[in-house]
XYZ file of C-alpha atoms in Angstrom:
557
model
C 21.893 41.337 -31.322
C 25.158 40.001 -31.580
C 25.761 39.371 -35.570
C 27.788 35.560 -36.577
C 31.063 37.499 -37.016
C 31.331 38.245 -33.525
C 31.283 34.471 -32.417
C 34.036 34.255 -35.462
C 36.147 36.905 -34.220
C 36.212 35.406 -30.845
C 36.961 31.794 -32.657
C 39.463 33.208 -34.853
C 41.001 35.854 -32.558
C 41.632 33.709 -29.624
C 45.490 33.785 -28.117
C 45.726 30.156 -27.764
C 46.913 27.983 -30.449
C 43.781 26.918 -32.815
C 44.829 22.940 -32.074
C 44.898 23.675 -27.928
C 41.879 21.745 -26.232
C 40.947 25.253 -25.167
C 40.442 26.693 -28.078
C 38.835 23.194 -29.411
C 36.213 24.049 -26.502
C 35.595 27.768 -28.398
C 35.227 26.305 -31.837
C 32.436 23.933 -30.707
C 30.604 26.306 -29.013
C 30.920 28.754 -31.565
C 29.489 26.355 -33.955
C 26.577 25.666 -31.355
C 25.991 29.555 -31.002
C 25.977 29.506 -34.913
C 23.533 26.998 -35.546
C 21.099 28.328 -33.189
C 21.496 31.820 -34.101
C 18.417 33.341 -35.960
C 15.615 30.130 -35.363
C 13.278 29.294 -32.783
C 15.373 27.797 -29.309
C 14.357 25.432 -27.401
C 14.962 27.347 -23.358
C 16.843 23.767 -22.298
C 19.250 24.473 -25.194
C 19.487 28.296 -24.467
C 20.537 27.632 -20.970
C 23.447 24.900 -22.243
C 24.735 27.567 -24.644
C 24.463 30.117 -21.832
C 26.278 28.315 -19.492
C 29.161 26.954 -21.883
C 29.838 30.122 -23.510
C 29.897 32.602 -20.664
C 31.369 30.260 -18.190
C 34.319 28.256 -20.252
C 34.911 30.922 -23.028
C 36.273 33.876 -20.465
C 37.785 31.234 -18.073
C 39.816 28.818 -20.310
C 39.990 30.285 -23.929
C 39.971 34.210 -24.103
C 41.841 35.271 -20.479
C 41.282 38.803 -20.884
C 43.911 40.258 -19.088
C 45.884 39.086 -22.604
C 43.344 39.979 -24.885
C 43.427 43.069 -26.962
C 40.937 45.882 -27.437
C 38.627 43.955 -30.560
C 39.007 40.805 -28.450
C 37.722 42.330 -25.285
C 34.890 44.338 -27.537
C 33.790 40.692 -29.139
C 33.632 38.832 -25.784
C 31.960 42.097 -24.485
C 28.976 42.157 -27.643
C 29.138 38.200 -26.777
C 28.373 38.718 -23.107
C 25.755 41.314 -24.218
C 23.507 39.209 -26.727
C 23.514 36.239 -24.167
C 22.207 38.573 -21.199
C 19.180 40.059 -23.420
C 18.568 36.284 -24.764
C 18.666 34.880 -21.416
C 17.483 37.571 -18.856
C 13.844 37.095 -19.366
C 13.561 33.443 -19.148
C 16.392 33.126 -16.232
C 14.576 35.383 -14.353
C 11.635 34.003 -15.054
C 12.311 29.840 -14.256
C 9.627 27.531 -15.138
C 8.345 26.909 -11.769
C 6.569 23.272 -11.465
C 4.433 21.668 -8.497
C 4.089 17.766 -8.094
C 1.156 16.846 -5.828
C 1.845 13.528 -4.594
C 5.179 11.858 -4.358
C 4.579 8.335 -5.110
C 6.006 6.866 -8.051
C 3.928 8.800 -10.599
C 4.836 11.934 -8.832
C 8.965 11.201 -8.723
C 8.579 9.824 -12.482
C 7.196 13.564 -13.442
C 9.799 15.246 -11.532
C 13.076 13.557 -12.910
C 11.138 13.857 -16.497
C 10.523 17.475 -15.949
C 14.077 18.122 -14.180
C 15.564 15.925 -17.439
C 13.433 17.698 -20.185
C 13.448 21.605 -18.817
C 16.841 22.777 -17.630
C 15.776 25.506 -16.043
C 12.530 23.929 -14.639
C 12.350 24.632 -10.646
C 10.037 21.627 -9.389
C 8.604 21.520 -6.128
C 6.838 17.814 -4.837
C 4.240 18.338 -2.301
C 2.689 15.447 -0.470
C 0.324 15.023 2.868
C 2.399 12.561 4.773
C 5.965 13.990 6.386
C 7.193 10.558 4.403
C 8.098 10.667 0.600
C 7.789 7.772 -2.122
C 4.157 6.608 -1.746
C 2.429 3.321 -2.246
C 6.248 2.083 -2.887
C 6.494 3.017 0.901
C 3.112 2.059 2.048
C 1.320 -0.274 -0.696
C 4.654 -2.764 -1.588
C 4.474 -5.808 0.768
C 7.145 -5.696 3.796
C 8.212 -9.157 1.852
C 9.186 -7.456 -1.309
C 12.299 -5.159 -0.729
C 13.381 -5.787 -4.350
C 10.349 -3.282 -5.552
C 11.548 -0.810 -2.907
C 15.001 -0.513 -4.995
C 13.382 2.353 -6.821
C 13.411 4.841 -3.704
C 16.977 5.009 -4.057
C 16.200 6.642 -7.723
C 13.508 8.781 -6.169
C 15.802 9.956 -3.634
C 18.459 11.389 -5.823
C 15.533 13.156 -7.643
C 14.421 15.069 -4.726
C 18.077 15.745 -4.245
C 18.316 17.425 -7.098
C 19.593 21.092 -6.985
C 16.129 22.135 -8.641
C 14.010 19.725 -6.817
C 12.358 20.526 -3.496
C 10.411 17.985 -0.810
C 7.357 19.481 1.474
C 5.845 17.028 3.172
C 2.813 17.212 5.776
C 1.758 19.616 2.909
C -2.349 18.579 2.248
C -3.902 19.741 -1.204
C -7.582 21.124 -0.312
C -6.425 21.843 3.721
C -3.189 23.307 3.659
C -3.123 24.813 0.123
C -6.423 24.933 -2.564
C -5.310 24.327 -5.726
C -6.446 27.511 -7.005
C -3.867 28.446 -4.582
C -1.153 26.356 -6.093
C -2.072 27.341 -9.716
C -1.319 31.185 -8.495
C 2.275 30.225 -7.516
C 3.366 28.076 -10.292
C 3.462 27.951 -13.877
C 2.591 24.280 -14.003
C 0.622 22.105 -11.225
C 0.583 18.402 -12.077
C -1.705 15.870 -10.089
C -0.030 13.066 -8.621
C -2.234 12.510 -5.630
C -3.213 8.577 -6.402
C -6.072 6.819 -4.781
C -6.329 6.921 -1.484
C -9.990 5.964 -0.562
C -12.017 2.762 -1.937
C -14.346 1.498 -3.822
C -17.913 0.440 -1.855
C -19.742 -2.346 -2.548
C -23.045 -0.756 -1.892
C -24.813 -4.623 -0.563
C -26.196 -5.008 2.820
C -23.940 -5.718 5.737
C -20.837 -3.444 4.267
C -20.157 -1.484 7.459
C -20.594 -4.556 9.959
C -17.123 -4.867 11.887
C -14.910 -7.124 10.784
C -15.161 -6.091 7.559
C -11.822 -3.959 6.318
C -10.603 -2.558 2.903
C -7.557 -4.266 1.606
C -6.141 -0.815 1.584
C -6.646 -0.427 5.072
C -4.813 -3.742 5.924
C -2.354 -2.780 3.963
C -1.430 0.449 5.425
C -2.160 -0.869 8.705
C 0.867 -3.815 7.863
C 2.965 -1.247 6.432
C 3.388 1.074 9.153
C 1.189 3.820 7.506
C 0.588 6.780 10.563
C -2.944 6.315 9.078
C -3.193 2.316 9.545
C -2.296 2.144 12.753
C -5.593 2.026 14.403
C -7.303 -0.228 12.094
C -7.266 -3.242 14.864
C -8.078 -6.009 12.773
C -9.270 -8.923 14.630
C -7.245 -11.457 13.995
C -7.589 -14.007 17.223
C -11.446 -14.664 17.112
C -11.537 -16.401 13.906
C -9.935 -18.916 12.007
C -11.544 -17.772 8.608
C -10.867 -14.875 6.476
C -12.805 -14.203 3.435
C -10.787 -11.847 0.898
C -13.136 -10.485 -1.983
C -11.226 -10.411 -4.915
C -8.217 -12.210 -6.916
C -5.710 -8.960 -7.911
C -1.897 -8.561 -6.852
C -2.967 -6.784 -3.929
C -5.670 -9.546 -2.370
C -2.634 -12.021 -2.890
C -0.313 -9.591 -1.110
C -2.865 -9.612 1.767
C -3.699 -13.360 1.376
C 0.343 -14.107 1.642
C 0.655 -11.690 4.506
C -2.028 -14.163 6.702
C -0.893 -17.204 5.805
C 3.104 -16.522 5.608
C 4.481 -18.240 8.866
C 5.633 -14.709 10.746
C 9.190 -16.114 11.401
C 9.656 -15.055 7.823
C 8.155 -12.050 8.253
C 10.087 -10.687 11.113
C 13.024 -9.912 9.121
C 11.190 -7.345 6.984
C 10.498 -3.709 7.572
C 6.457 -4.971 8.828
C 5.435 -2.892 11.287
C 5.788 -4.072 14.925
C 2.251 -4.263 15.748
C 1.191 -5.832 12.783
C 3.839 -8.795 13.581
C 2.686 -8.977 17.023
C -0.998 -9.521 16.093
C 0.038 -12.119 12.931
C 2.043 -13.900 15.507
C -1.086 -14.180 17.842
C -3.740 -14.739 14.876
C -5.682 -17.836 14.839
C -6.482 -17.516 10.973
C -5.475 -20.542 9.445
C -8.279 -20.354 6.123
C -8.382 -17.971 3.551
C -10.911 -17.959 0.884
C -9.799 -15.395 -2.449
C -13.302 -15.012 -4.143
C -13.596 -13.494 -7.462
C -16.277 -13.017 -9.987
C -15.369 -14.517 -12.982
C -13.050 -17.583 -13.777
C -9.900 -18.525 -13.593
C -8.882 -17.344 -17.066
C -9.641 -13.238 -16.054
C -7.899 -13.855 -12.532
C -6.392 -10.110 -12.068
C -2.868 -11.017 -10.627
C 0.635 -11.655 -12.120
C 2.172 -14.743 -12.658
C 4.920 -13.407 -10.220
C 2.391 -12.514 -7.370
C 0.572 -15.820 -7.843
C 3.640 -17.813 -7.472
C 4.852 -16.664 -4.217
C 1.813 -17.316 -2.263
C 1.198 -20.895 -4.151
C 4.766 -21.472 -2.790
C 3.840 -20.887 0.952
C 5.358 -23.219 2.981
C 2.445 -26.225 4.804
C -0.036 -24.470 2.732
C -2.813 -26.528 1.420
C -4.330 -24.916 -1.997
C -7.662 -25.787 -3.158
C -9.068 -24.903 -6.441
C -12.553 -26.558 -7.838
C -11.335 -28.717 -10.995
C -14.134 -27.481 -12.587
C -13.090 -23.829 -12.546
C -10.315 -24.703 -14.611
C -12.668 -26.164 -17.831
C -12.082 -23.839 -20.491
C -15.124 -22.354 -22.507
C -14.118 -21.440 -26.136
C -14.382 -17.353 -25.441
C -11.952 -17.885 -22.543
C -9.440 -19.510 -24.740
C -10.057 -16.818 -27.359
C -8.978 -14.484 -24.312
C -6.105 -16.326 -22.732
C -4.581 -16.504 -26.695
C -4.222 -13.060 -26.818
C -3.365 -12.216 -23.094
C 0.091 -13.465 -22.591
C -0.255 -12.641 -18.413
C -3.491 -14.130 -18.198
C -2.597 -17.446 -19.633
C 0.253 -17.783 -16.919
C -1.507 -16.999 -14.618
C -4.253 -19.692 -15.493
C -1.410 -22.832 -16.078
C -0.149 -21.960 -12.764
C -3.330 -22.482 -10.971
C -4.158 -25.360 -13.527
C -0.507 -27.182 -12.049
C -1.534 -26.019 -8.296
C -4.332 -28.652 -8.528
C -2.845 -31.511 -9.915
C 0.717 -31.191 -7.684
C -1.084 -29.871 -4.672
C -1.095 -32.634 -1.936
C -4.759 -34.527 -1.223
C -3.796 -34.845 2.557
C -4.863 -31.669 3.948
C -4.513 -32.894 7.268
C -0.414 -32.675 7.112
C -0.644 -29.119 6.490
C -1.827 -26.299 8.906
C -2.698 -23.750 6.366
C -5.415 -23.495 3.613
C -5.981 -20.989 0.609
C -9.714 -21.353 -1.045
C -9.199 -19.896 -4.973
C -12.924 -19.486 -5.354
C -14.128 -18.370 -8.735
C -17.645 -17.605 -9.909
C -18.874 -15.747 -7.239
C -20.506 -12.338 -6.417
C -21.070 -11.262 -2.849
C -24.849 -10.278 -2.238
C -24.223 -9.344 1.389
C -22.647 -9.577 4.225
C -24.329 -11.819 7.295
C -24.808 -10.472 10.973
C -23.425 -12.907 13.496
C -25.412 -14.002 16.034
C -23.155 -14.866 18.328
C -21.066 -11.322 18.555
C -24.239 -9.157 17.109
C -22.566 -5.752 14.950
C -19.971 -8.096 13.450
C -19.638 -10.333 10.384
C -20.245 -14.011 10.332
C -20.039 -14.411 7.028
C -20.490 -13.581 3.154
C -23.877 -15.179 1.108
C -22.724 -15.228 -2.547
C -24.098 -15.814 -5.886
C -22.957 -17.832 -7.933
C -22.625 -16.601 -11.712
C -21.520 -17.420 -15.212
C -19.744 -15.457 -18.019
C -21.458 -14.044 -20.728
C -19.474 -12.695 -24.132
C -20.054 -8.786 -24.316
C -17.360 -8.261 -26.958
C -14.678 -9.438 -28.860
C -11.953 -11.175 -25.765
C -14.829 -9.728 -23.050
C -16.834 -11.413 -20.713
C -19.153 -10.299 -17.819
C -19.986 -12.221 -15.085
C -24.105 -11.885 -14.321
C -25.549 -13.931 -11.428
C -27.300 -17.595 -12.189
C -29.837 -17.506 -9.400
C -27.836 -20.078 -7.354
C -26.414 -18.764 -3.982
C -24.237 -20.104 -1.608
C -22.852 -19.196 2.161
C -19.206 -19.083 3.680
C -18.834 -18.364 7.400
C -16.094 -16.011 8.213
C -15.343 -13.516 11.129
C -13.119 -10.932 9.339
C -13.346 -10.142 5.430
C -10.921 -7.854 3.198
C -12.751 -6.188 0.145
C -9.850 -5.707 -2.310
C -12.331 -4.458 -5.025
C -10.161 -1.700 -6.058
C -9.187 2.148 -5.286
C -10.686 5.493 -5.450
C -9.173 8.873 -6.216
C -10.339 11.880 -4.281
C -11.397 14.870 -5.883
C -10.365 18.683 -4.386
C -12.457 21.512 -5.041
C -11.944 23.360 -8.461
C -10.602 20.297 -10.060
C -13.026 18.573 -12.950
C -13.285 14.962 -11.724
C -15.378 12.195 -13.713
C -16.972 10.192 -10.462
C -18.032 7.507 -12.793
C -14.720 6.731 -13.672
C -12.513 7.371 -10.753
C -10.409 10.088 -12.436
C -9.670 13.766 -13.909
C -11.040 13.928 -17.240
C -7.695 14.495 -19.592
C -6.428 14.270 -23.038
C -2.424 12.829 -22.133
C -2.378 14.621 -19.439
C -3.717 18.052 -19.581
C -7.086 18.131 -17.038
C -10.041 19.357 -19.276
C -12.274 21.731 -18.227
C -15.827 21.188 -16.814
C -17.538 22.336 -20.332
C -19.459 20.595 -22.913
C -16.849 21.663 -25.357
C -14.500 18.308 -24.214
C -11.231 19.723 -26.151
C -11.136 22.619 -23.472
C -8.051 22.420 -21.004
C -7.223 24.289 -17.948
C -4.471 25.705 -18.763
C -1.273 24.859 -16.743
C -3.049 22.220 -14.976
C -1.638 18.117 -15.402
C -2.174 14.842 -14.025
C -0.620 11.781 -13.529
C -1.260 8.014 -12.860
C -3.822 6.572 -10.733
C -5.819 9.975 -10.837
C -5.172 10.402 -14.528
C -5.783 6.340 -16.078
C -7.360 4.502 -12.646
C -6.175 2.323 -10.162
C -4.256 -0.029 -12.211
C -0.619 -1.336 -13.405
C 2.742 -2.019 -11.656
C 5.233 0.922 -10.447
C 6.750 1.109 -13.789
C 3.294 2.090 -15.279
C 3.851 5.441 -14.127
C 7.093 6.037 -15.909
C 5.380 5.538 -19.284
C 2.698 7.715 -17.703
C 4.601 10.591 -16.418
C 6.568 10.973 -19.611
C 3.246 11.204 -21.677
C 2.171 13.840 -19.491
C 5.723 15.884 -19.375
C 5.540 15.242 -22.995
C 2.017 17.398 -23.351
C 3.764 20.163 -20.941
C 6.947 20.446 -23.090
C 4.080 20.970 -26.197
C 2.351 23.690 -24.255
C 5.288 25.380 -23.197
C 6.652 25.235 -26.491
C 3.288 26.924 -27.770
C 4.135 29.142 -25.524
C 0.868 28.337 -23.412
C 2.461 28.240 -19.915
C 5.147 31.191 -19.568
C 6.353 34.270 -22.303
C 8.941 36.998 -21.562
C 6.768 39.323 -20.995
C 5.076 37.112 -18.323
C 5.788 38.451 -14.206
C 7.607 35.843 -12.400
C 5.638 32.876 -10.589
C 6.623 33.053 -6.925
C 7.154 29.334 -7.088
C 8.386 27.602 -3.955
C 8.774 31.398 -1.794
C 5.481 32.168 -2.335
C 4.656 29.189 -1.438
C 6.939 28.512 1.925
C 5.233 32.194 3.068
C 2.379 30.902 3.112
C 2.309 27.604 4.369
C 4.157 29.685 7.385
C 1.542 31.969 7.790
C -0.809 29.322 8.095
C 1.339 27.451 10.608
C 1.870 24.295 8.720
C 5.233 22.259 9.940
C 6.519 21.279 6.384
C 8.570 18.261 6.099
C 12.016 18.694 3.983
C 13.389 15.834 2.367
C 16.772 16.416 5.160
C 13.811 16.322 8.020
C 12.840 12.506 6.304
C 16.917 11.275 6.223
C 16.193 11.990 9.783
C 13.081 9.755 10.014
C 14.836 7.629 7.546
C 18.248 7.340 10.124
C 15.885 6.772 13.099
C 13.924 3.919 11.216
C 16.954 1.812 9.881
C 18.732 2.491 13.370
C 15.666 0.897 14.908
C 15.268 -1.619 12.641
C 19.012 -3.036 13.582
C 18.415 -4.129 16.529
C 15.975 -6.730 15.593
C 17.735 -7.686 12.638
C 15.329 -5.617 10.165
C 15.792 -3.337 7.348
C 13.808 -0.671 9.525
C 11.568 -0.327 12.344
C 9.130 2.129 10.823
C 7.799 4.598 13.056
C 4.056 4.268 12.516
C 2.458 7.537 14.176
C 2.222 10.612 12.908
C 3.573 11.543 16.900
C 6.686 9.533 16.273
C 7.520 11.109 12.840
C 7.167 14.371 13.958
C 9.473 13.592 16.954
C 12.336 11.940 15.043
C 12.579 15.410 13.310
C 12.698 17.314 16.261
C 15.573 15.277 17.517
């Protein structure tokens, strides 16, 4: 090992004057070299000093063809130490898979990329298209939240970051798979299925998920054959009062010439342009003071144009455990003046507006009614009516009263919530919704519960549930990154003496073999070019291209 009077015999031997910014650049990192000479290293510090010293101190301060026998043997010895410090882990690059390339899946790889310098990470996702729900799940009418893909974008543009799309976890590649090729695997997969109900009547037609509507609005290749019927009705009932039941409220109610400037899919605007819906009933459980939406959300659609809102006064009477709540629940309380202002400013004529949106509160669906008329398909939703009872300290439950109620309807969106997946060999709590963890790191399927599978991570939806804003995930993936850097560190995940993960080559060989036509991020600029191009024409953002046919053959192009 190179002793500290080498790096002070190149410092002090150096042929440029000791003021020149040159030799400036040698004194600093001579002092770097010093101070982490003889302790532990962090690898993302290794690599800096690797880099500054053997690129900048042969090229701008010691030119050798000037340098003298000791000078040459010092930068020689320097050159030396750095190759048997660095040769093991350089060879040997931390090599890191994202499943799922939706927020919390871009968050993990810039935190990762940021954190690990020499960290090679790879994002995987099913769909040929990057950036997720920000993609598919962010209304066509919000292109402010979409600002973010730009970030994402230079992420997967990163010299150490790699896209594969039409890449599917469990079909594809197993995990097991995945966890032979790379050092780290972290889960990033979401929720892409839904909760059920489990009340008679759920699979009658007519009767959607709000995730369905949504993809099928968005342009997702998946959504496209949803159908909704949207002419034989002028009712819509929408269980549940979240951000996303108002995104699908606003979507049916919006007049479409607004709409038709946004990057909605064409066939969604076609079929909003011909609907005859013209009621919409949001129906939650409990009252107004636990209504699940933002302040922001609610807003927008209470500020629908020729919209008639109607809200039972007597919703809005406060019990003292819902003030005890809204005190300490700074969105919540928002949220509840805003609908408490809807119904005094909201005009009495309903007659001068077309439009009408039903805030319905206190009220659980007990099943769904058979029509008679069009026999297979809903007519309608019977409720029960139910009051709030205090389960905790700023908790209530609602728990039926024995009252019950009707309202006739010929299409209904269950915005209830989402439901992660599991894949085989991954512990999954079904109860729950999500991969046990402790911040981050999947435990195992064992009684002991402080057991971890070791090099195995998730992140957001999969890892806390179904819940928050985009943002969410960035305090989520750096948790998670946080517990990798710790295991690395512990030397948990990769050691010297370690043989090389094949990492993204291993990985390419045998997605090949198998015939599987990955995506590259350059293949989605294409799809990307092709959309926006599209989209010009009819004065839109983009015109998304909303089969998996017409992805495919924007690529070939």
């Amino acid at each position: 090992m190179l002793c500290c009077t080498s790096w002070e015999y190149i410092y002090s031997s150096s042929t440029t004057p000791h003021n020149s910014p040159q030799n400036a650049f040698v004194k600093g990192n001579y002092k770097k070299a010093k101070a982490l000479h003889g302790r532990h290293q962090s690898k993302s510090n290794l690599r800096s000093c690797e880099q500054s010293l053997i690129v900048h101190i042969p090229g701008e301060a010691l030119h050798l063809q000037r340098a003298n026998k000791m000078q040459k043997l010092a930068i020689f010895r320097a050159r030396l130490w750095l190759y048997r410090s660095f040769s093991s882990l350089s060879s040997n690059p931390l090599r890191v898979c994202v499943v799922g390339s939706g927020p919390a899946g871009f968050y993990t790889a810039e935190k990762m990329l940021k954190a690990h310098q020499q960290a090679q990470v790879d994002i995987i996702d099913r769909l040929p298209t990057p950036f997720g729900l920000v993609s598919s799940g962010v209304a066509p009418d919000h292109p402010e939240t979409k600002i973010v893909i730009n970030q994402f974008s230079r992420v997967a543009q990163h010299e150490r970051c790699s896209f594969l799309g039409n890449v599917t976890l469990g079909s594809s590649i197993s995990l097991s798979e995945l966890r032979e090729l790379y050092h780290v695997v972290v889960l990033a997969y979401g929720a892409e299925s839904d909760r059920s109900l489990g009340i008679p009547g759920e699979n009658l037609k007519g009767i959607h998920s709000a995730r369905e509507f949504v993809w099928w609005y968005n342009g997702h290749p998946d959504g496209q054959n949803l159908d909704p019927d949207l002419k034989n009705t002028d009712t819509a009932v929408i269980l549940g009062q979240g951000n996303v039941a108002l995104d699908v409220a606003r979507i049916l109610l919006r007049p479409t010439a607004e709409l038709a400037t946004t990057d909605i899919a064409s066939h969604a605007l076609a079929a909003l342009e011909e609907s005859s819906i013209r009621v919409v009933y949001l129906v939650g459980r409990r009252g107004p003071a636990q209504a699940a939406c933002t302040a922001k959300e609610l807003r927008e659609v209470l500020g629908i144009r020729n919209l008639d809102i109607s809200i039972q006064e007597s919703d809005l009477l406060l019990t003292p455990a819902d003030e005890e709540e809204l005190k300490s629940n700074r969105i919540h309380r928002r949220v509840y003046e805003l609908l408490s202002k809807a119904v005094t400013s909201n005009p009495k004529d309903a007659g001068l507006n077309k439009r009408k949106l039903h805030f319905v509160f206190f009220r659980k669906p007990v099943s769904f009614l058979d029509s008679k008329d069009r026999p297979g398909h809903v007519s309608g939703v019977h409720f029960e009516k139910t009051v709030l009872e205090v389960v905790g300290p700023g908790k209530q439950i609602a728990i039926g009263a024995g009252e019950f109620e009707d309202i006739k309807c010929g299409m209904v969106l269950k915005s209830i919530g989402y439901k992660s997946v599991p894949v085989d060999g991954l512990p999954f709590d079904h109860q729950k919704g999500i991969v046990p963890n402790d911040r981050g790191r999947v435990l195992c399927d064992t009684s002991e519960p402080s057991v971890v599978e070791k090099g195995l991570y998730v992140c957001g939806w999969l890892k806390r549930g179904p819940s928050g804003i985009i943002a969410t995930n960035l305090h989520c993936a750096e948790e998670t990154v946080s517990s990798i850097l710790e295991d690395l560190d512990q030397g948990e995940l990769i050691s010297s003496s370690a043989l090389p993960k094949p990492g993204k080559d291993g990985l390419l060989q045998l997605l090949h073999d198998r015939n599987v036509r990955i995506v590259s991020f350059s293949d989605w600029e294409k799809i990307d070019s092709e959309e926006k191009r599209l989209g010009s024409s009819k004065n839109k953002p983009r015109e998304k291209l909303a089969t998996w046919e017409k992805l495919h053959k924007a690529i070939s192009e």
